[in-house]
Tab-separated table of C-alpha atoms in Angstrom:
chain	number	residue	atom	x	y	z
A	1	UNK	CA	1.651	8.663	-17.812
A	2	UNK	CA	2.644	6.019	-20.388
A	3	UNK	CA	-0.982	4.917	-20.744
A	4	UNK	CA	-2.113	8.513	-21.265
A	5	UNK	CA	0.529	8.995	-23.966
A	6	UNK	CA	-0.564	5.744	-25.612
A	7	UNK	CA	-4.219	6.779	-25.713
A	8	UNK	CA	-3.346	10.223	-27.039
A	9	UNK	CA	-1.101	8.709	-29.706
A	10	UNK	CA	-3.747	6.210	-30.799
A	11	UNK	CA	-6.355	8.920	-31.117
A	12	UNK	CA	-3.976	11.084	-33.146
A	13	UNK	CA	-3.080	8.112	-35.367
A	14	UNK	CA	-6.721	7.226	-35.948
A	15	UNK	CA	-7.490	10.853	-36.735
A	16	UNK	CA	-4.667	10.874	-39.281
A	17	UNK	CA	-6.040	7.723	-40.885
A	18	UNK	CA	-9.477	9.283	-41.270
A	19	UNK	CA	-7.909	12.392	-42.851
A	20	UNK	CA	-6.021	10.492	-45.544
A	21	UNK	CA	-7.032	11.795	-49.024
A	22	UNK	CA	-8.903	9.337	-51.123
A	23	UNK	CA	-7.667	8.638	-54.603
A	24	UNK	CA	-8.975	11.212	-57.049
A	25	UNK	CA	-10.361	13.649	-54.503
A	26	UNK	CA	-7.981	16.402	-55.651
A	27	UNK	CA	-6.216	16.899	-52.308
A	28	UNK	CA	-2.469	16.874	-52.160
A	29	UNK	CA	-0.086	15.751	-49.442
A	30	UNK	CA	0.437	19.290	-48.176
A	31	UNK	CA	-3.248	19.694	-47.339
A	32	UNK	CA	-3.227	16.429	-45.452
A	33	UNK	CA	-0.241	17.537	-43.367
A	34	UNK	CA	-2.061	20.719	-42.370
A	35	UNK	CA	-5.094	18.731	-41.217
A	36	UNK	CA	-2.989	16.268	-39.272
A	37	UNK	CA	-1.056	19.081	-37.585
A	38	UNK	CA	-4.243	20.667	-36.250
A	39	UNK	CA	-4.426	20.510	-32.447
A	40	UNK	CA	-6.628	17.875	-30.825
A	41	UNK	CA	-9.475	19.509	-28.907
A	42	UNK	CA	-11.645	17.919	-26.242
A	43	UNK	CA	-15.106	19.426	-25.895
A	44	UNK	CA	-17.007	18.664	-22.706
A	45	UNK	CA	-20.683	19.232	-22.095
A	46	UNK	CA	-22.083	20.554	-18.821
A	47	UNK	CA	-23.261	17.079	-17.675
A	48	UNK	CA	-19.811	15.674	-18.428
A	49	UNK	CA	-18.136	18.427	-16.397
A	50	UNK	CA	-20.531	17.771	-13.502
A	51	UNK	CA	-19.810	14.030	-13.698
A	52	UNK	CA	-16.061	14.659	-13.628
A	53	UNK	CA	-16.498	16.929	-10.605
A	54	UNK	CA	-18.452	14.235	-8.745
A	55	UNK	CA	-15.844	11.635	-9.698
A	56	UNK	CA	-13.010	13.839	-8.367
A	57	UNK	CA	-14.879	14.412	-5.089
A	58	UNK	CA	-15.629	10.706	-4.617
A	59	UNK	CA	-12.025	9.800	-5.448
A	60	UNK	CA	-10.648	12.196	-2.844
A	61	UNK	CA	-13.072	10.991	-0.154
A	62	UNK	CA	-12.611	7.268	-0.823
A	63	UNK	CA	-8.813	7.372	-1.077
A	64	UNK	CA	-8.642	9.582	2.022
A	65	UNK	CA	-10.682	7.118	4.083
A	66	UNK	CA	-8.551	4.117	3.116
A	67	UNK	CA	-5.177	5.905	3.105
A	68	UNK	CA	-2.540	3.789	4.835
A	69	UNK	CA	-4.344	0.469	4.240
A	70	UNK	CA	-3.648	-2.216	1.651
A	71	UNK	CA	-6.925	-1.323	-0.100
A	72	UNK	CA	-5.501	2.036	-1.160
A	73	UNK	CA	-3.513	0.404	-3.997
A	74	UNK	CA	-6.670	-1.239	-5.361
A	75	UNK	CA	-8.737	1.932	-5.041
A	76	UNK	CA	-6.173	4.106	-6.821
A	77	UNK	CA	-6.457	1.903	-9.918
A	78	UNK	CA	-10.205	1.227	-9.786
A	79	UNK	CA	-11.439	4.651	-8.680
A	80	UNK	CA	-8.793	7.030	-10.064
A	81	UNK	CA	-6.526	5.715	-12.826
A	82	UNK	CA	-8.798	3.487	-14.930
A	83	UNK	CA	-11.865	5.817	-14.862
A	84	UNK	CA	-9.615	8.750	-15.807
A	85	UNK	CA	-8.162	6.840	-18.738
A	86	UNK	CA	-11.636	5.726	-19.846
A	87	UNK	CA	-12.992	9.288	-19.784
A	88	UNK	CA	-10.021	10.688	-21.706
A	89	UNK	CA	-10.145	7.887	-24.255
A	90	UNK	CA	-13.878	8.387	-24.767
A	91	UNK	CA	-13.494	12.150	-25.236
A	92	UNK	CA	-10.460	11.905	-27.550
A	93	UNK	CA	-11.852	9.222	-29.836
A	94	UNK	CA	-15.403	10.625	-29.850
A	95	UNK	CA	-14.507	14.239	-30.624
A	96	UNK	CA	-11.449	13.811	-32.846
A	97	UNK	CA	-11.729	10.426	-34.543
A	98	UNK	CA	-15.482	10.375	-35.006
A	99	UNK	CA	-15.850	6.969	-33.312
A	100	UNK	CA	-19.317	7.380	-31.860
A	101	UNK	CA	-19.615	3.863	-30.427
A	102	UNK	CA	-17.611	3.860	-27.194
A	103	UNK	CA	-18.913	0.510	-25.979
A	104	UNK	CA	-15.443	-0.975	-26.409
A	105	UNK	CA	-14.098	1.545	-23.882
A	106	UNK	CA	-16.665	0.451	-21.286
A	107	UNK	CA	-15.870	-3.214	-21.974
A	108	UNK	CA	-12.123	-2.528	-21.669
A	109	UNK	CA	-12.725	-0.653	-18.399
A	110	UNK	CA	-14.717	-3.543	-16.927
A	111	UNK	CA	-12.077	-6.083	-17.995
A	112	UNK	CA	-9.304	-3.949	-16.495
A	113	UNK	CA	-11.223	-3.553	-13.229
A	114	UNK	CA	-11.853	-7.301	-12.962
A	115	UNK	CA	-8.200	-8.125	-13.692
A	116	UNK	CA	-7.127	-5.566	-11.074
A	117	UNK	CA	-9.372	-7.107	-8.400
A	118	UNK	CA	-8.116	-10.612	-9.200
A	119	UNK	CA	-4.496	-9.444	-9.097
A	120	UNK	CA	-5.111	-7.658	-5.776
A	121	UNK	CA	-6.675	-10.763	-4.208
A	122	UNK	CA	-3.813	-12.916	-5.513
A	123	UNK	CA	-1.035	-10.603	-4.297
A	124	UNK	CA	-2.432	-9.497	-0.930
A	125	UNK	CA	-4.489	-12.516	0.174
A	126	UNK	CA	-4.031	-15.757	-1.783
A	127	UNK	CA	-0.227	-15.653	-2.082
A	128	UNK	CA	0.456	-14.672	1.582
A	129	UNK	CA	-2.046	-17.323	2.687
A	130	UNK	CA	-0.186	-19.913	0.620
A	131	UNK	CA	3.352	-19.155	1.809
A	132	UNK	CA	2.254	-19.066	5.470
A	133	UNK	CA	0.097	-22.200	5.322
A	134	UNK	CA	1.025	-25.367	7.156
A	135	UNK	CA	0.895	-27.308	3.891
A	136	UNK	CA	3.510	-25.006	2.357
A	137	UNK	CA	5.761	-25.229	5.420
A	138	UNK	CA	5.606	-29.034	5.454
A	139	UNK	CA	5.828	-29.457	1.680
A	140	UNK	CA	8.406	-26.843	0.756
A	141	UNK	CA	9.414	-24.683	3.705
A	142	UNK	CA	9.886	-20.931	4.009
A	143	UNK	CA	13.626	-21.258	4.574
A	144	UNK	CA	14.031	-23.127	1.294
A	145	UNK	CA	11.603	-20.983	-0.699
A	146	UNK	CA	13.122	-17.651	0.397
A	147	UNK	CA	16.662	-19.127	0.550
A	148	UNK	CA	17.252	-17.796	4.055
A	149	UNK	CA	20.972	-17.789	4.833
A	150	UNK	CA	22.426	-17.046	8.255
A	151	UNK	CA	25.524	-14.925	7.693
A	152	UNK	CA	26.435	-14.669	11.388
A	153	UNK	CA	24.675	-14.070	14.704
A	154	UNK	CA	21.542	-11.972	14.189
A	155	UNK	CA	22.330	-11.294	10.511
A	156	UNK	CA	20.603	-13.148	7.688
A	157	UNK	CA	20.078	-12.823	3.947
A	158	UNK	CA	16.878	-13.803	2.156
A	159	UNK	CA	14.936	-13.531	-1.098
A	160	UNK	CA	12.180	-10.941	-1.395
A	161	UNK	CA	8.443	-11.366	-1.586
A	162	UNK	CA	8.400	-13.491	-4.749
A	163	UNK	CA	11.145	-15.906	-3.780
A	164	UNK	CA	13.791	-16.578	-6.409
A	165	UNK	CA	12.189	-13.962	-8.678
A	166	UNK	CA	13.118	-11.209	-6.198
A	167	UNK	CA	16.395	-9.622	-5.200
A	168	UNK	CA	18.259	-10.545	-2.027
A	169	UNK	CA	17.885	-8.530	1.190
A	170	UNK	CA	19.722	-8.412	4.503
A	171	UNK	CA	18.311	-7.889	7.982
A	172	UNK	CA	20.331	-7.667	11.182
A	173	UNK	CA	20.208	-6.761	14.851
A	174	UNK	CA	23.023	-4.986	16.651
A	175	UNK	CA	22.759	-4.402	20.381
A	176	UNK	CA	22.315	-5.978	23.795
A	177	UNK	CA	20.884	-9.477	24.280
A	178	UNK	CA	19.675	-11.555	27.244
A	179	UNK	CA	20.942	-14.952	28.410
A	180	UNK	CA	18.822	-16.692	25.757
A	181	UNK	CA	20.407	-14.619	22.980
A	182	UNK	CA	17.266	-12.531	22.357
A	183	UNK	CA	17.391	-8.723	21.925
A	184	UNK	CA	17.153	-7.185	25.377
A	185	UNK	CA	18.159	-3.641	26.259
A	186	UNK	CA	19.291	-1.046	23.729
A	187	UNK	CA	19.670	-2.112	20.117
A	188	UNK	CA	19.062	-1.441	16.412
A	189	UNK	CA	17.120	-3.659	14.000
A	190	UNK	CA	17.476	-2.969	10.260
A	191	UNK	CA	15.956	-4.600	7.173
A	192	UNK	CA	16.834	-3.161	3.752
A	193	UNK	CA	13.768	-4.514	1.895
A	194	UNK	CA	11.189	-2.025	0.597
A	195	UNK	CA	8.792	-2.710	3.487
A	196	UNK	CA	11.576	-3.251	5.977
A	197	UNK	CA	12.357	-0.834	8.776
A	198	UNK	CA	15.161	0.572	10.849
A	199	UNK	CA	14.133	0.432	14.516
A	200	UNK	CA	16.278	1.985	17.218
A	201	UNK	CA	15.328	1.766	20.872
A	202	UNK	CA	14.618	-0.536	23.781
A	203	UNK	CA	13.985	-4.285	23.549
A	204	UNK	CA	12.582	-6.729	26.050
A	205	UNK	CA	13.002	-10.478	25.508
A	206	UNK	CA	13.056	-10.170	21.722
A	207	UNK	CA	10.312	-7.560	21.331
A	208	UNK	CA	10.633	-3.768	20.943
A	209	UNK	CA	9.098	-1.728	23.767
A	210	UNK	CA	8.788	2.016	24.187
A	211	UNK	CA	10.755	4.195	23.945
A	212	UNK	CA	11.850	3.558	20.346
A	213	UNK	CA	11.904	5.165	16.898
A	214	UNK	CA	11.251	3.363	13.623
A	215	UNK	CA	11.467	4.361	9.961
A	216	UNK	CA	10.312	2.370	6.943
A	217	UNK	CA	13.210	1.673	4.590
A	218	UNK	CA	11.311	2.409	1.360
A	219	UNK	CA	8.159	4.249	0.308
A	220	UNK	CA	7.247	7.661	1.664
A	221	UNK	CA	9.544	7.613	4.668
A	222	UNK	CA	6.878	6.389	7.072
A	223	UNK	CA	8.147	7.058	10.581
A	224	UNK	CA	6.870	5.804	13.927
A	225	UNK	CA	7.661	6.527	17.542
A	226	UNK	CA	7.028	4.605	20.735
A	227	UNK	CA	6.694	6.630	23.918
A	228	UNK	CA	5.899	5.811	27.533
A	229	UNK	CA	2.871	7.475	29.079
A	230	UNK	CA	1.549	7.404	32.632
A	231	UNK	CA	-2.184	6.899	33.148
A	232	UNK	CA	-4.494	7.211	36.141
A	233	UNK	CA	-7.673	5.285	36.951
A	234	UNK	CA	-10.134	6.960	39.311
A	235	UNK	CA	-12.786	4.264	38.691
A	236	UNK	CA	-12.664	0.513	39.310
A	237	UNK	CA	-12.349	-0.280	35.593
A	238	UNK	CA	-9.522	-2.401	34.249
A	239	UNK	CA	-7.085	-1.153	31.631
A	240	UNK	CA	-8.685	-3.293	28.902
A	241	UNK	CA	-12.385	-2.709	29.572
A	242	UNK	CA	-14.872	-0.267	31.090
A	243	UNK	CA	-17.948	-1.098	33.114
A	244	UNK	CA	-21.345	0.034	31.882
A	245	UNK	CA	-21.952	1.634	35.287
A	246	UNK	CA	-18.585	2.847	36.669
A	247	UNK	CA	-17.778	2.458	40.375
A	248	UNK	CA	-14.988	3.958	42.476
A	249	UNK	CA	-14.856	1.866	45.601
A	250	UNK	CA	-11.139	1.188	45.214
A	251	UNK	CA	-8.478	3.904	45.610
A	252	UNK	CA	-7.081	5.633	42.495
A	253	UNK	CA	-4.434	3.651	40.641
A	254	UNK	CA	-1.698	4.533	38.191
A	255	UNK	CA	0.272	2.644	35.553
A	256	UNK	CA	2.469	3.017	32.488
A	257	UNK	CA	1.722	2.192	28.857
A	258	UNK	CA	3.829	2.178	25.737
A	259	UNK	CA	2.144	3.975	22.839
A	260	UNK	CA	3.238	3.564	19.215
A	261	UNK	CA	2.085	6.288	16.818
A	262	UNK	CA	2.762	7.579	13.311
A	263	UNK	CA	4.747	10.804	13.127
A	264	UNK	CA	5.607	11.127	9.406
A	265	UNK	CA	4.609	9.751	6.022
A	266	UNK	CA	1.437	7.654	5.926
A	267	UNK	CA	-0.608	7.643	9.111
A	268	UNK	CA	-1.773	4.079	9.741
A	269	UNK	CA	-5.380	3.486	10.776
A	270	UNK	CA	-4.389	0.972	13.495
A	271	UNK	CA	-2.203	3.549	15.247
A	272	UNK	CA	-1.822	4.860	17.894
A	273	UNK	CA	-1.711	1.511	19.709
A	274	UNK	CA	-1.147	1.180	23.460
A	275	UNK	CA	0.416	-1.780	25.265
A	276	UNK	CA	0.479	-2.157	29.026
A	277	UNK	CA	3.960	-1.913	30.575
A	278	UNK	CA	3.123	-1.445	34.236
A	279	UNK	CA	-0.328	-2.491	35.421
A	280	UNK	CA	-2.616	-0.247	37.481
A	281	UNK	CA	-1.429	-0.152	41.106
A	282	UNK	CA	-1.639	1.955	44.224
A	283	UNK	CA	1.824	1.540	45.730
A	284	UNK	CA	3.610	3.209	42.804
A	285	UNK	CA	6.381	0.623	42.506
């Protein structure tokens, strides 16, 4: 919105500059004010309207396909925001300021797209690769970089994604534990960072297992649920793989899986995901 206002303001300012009366042309200040107060109109040709329609369709399709992935942030800027700003800037300056050469808009668009790609690679790939590398752990250490502080059992405070440049967050676990001190049984895990979550449910040796419910702390309120489902195998296939030519020489078997799925907010492309809880068997234990 700020960028749109900036472009609109620049076009209006440039239009006012072109309407300034030259010395000796006989126009007074009042006439200039009337010209500058005239509304800015954008005139689109049929090919331009068709191009905008195609762009809207492609934007909807592309962003819909990659919704819920990290690429969606890159695509919003490269496919939606920057092209929209470029089209509006071209129309405003061309029709109202009489700047017929819009090459600078294309150049600015390309530069912005390149900077966006570089920033995306840095934020989502290069930086995470650096802070999780063995060299970083041996040279600096995650505990030191993020200033991880243990407040008490299963409660710690740490810096956000950018280390000392970020605010402090707290994550904790409250619930049952096993003899090794790991979450086991019923419990609640909470992390108040933007991408943190509040997970309530069942734990087994430090890992959450269905049934459980989870909600992302920030964002769109992404919510997930883990449920237990029974399954039956009438063929001799394993749970992980299927034979090209199925056989059924063995008796039918049954088992239990835990399935995590999205139920609100963004629906992640890697969900639903099933994990085996009880392997296929015939005795039903």
